[in-house]
XYZ file of C-alpha atoms in Angstrom:
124
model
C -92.528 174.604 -36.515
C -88.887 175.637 -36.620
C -86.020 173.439 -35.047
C -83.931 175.645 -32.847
C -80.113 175.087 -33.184
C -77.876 175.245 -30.216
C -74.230 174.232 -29.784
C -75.106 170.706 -29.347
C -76.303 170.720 -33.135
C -73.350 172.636 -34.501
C -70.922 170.289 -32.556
C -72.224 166.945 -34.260
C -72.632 169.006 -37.645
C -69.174 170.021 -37.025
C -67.501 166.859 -36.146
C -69.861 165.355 -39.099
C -67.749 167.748 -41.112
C -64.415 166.653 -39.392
C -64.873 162.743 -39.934
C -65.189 163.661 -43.950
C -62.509 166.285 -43.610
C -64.906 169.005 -44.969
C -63.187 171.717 -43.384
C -64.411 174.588 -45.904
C -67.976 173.388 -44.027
C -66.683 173.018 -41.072
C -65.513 176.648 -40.683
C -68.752 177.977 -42.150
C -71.029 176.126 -39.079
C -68.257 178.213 -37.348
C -69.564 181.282 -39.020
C -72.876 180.504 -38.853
C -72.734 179.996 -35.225
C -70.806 183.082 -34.464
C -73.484 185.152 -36.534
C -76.199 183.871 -34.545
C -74.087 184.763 -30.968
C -73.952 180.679 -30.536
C -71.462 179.847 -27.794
C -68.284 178.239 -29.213
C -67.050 174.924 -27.317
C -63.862 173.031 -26.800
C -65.617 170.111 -28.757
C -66.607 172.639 -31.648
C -63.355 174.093 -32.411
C -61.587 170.469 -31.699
C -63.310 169.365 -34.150
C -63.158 172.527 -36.699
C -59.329 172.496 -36.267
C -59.381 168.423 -37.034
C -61.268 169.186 -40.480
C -58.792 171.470 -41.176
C -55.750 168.959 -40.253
C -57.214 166.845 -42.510
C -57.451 169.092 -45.104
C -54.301 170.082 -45.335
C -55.087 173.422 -44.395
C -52.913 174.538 -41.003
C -52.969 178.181 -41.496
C -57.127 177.790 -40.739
C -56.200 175.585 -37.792
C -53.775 178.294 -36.609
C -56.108 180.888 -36.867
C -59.004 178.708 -35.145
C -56.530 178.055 -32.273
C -56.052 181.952 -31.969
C -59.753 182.386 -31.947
C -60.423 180.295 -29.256
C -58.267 182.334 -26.999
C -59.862 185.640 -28.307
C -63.262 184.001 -27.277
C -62.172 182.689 -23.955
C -62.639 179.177 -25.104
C -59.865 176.558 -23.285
C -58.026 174.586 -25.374
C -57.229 170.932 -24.326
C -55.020 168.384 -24.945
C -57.450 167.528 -28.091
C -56.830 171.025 -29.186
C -52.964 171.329 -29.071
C -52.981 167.513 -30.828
C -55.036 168.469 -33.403
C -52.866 172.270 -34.182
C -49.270 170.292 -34.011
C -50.824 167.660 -36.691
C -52.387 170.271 -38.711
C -48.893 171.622 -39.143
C -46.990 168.393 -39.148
C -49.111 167.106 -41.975
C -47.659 170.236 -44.419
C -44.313 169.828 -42.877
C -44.561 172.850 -40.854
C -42.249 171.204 -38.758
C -41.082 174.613 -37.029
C -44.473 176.035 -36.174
C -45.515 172.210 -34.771
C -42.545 172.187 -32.545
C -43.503 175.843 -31.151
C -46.890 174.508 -29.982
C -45.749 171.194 -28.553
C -43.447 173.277 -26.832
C -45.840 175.921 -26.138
C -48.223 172.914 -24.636
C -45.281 171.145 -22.562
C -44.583 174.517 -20.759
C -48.347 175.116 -19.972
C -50.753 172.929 -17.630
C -51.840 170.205 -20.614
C -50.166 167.282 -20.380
C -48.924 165.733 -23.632
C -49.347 162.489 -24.836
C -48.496 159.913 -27.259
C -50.265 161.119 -29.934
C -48.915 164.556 -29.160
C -45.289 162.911 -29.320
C -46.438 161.250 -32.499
C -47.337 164.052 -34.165
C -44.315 166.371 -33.331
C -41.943 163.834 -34.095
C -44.093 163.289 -37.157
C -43.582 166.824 -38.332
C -39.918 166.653 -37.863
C -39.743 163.531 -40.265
C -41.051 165.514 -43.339
């Protein structure tokens, strides 16, 4: 008997991923899912674009974040946290600014942790 995989599965894979900042596994669930026409959620890119804070590796959050909006999948406040620290971590101080700005103008409210992580990226 086979286990079917649905979202679900790839989100606590995913997040799995994100908690060990595996985010060269964490994009490939991403793969995997889009090969087999598995519906994306907030949670699973949230989580992909985490991994990929933590690993240092904000152009792959960047592009995640411009996937979701190809796909139709809406962002939160999770989502535009997770993006600004991606870049603040490298000191892509410029780029996090945009999207904190990008965020403030739009209908997510920020936070402190957004706050933290823009002024974060302006410190480095």
């Amino acid at each position: 008997s086979t286990i079917e995989s649905d979202t679900a599965t790839f989100n606590s894979a995913i997040s799995a991923c994100e908690k060990a900042a595996q985010w060269k596994q964490a994009l490939q669930l991403c793969r995997v899912m889009a090969q087999n026409e598995i519906e994306l959620a907030t949670i699973t890119c949230n989580a992909s674009i985490s991994a990929c804070a933590k690993g240092g590796e904000w152009e792959h959050a960047l592009y995640l974040l411009s996937a979701m909006t190809e796909s139709k999948v809406q962002g939160d406040r999770i989502t535009c946290n997770a993006a600004i620290s991606a870049c603040a971590n490298k000191g892509e101080w410029q780029r996090a600014l945009l999207l904190f700005s990008v965020m403030t103008r739009s209908t997510l409210e920020s936070n402190t942790i957004t706050c933290s992580a823009a002024i974060s990226a302006c410190e480095k």
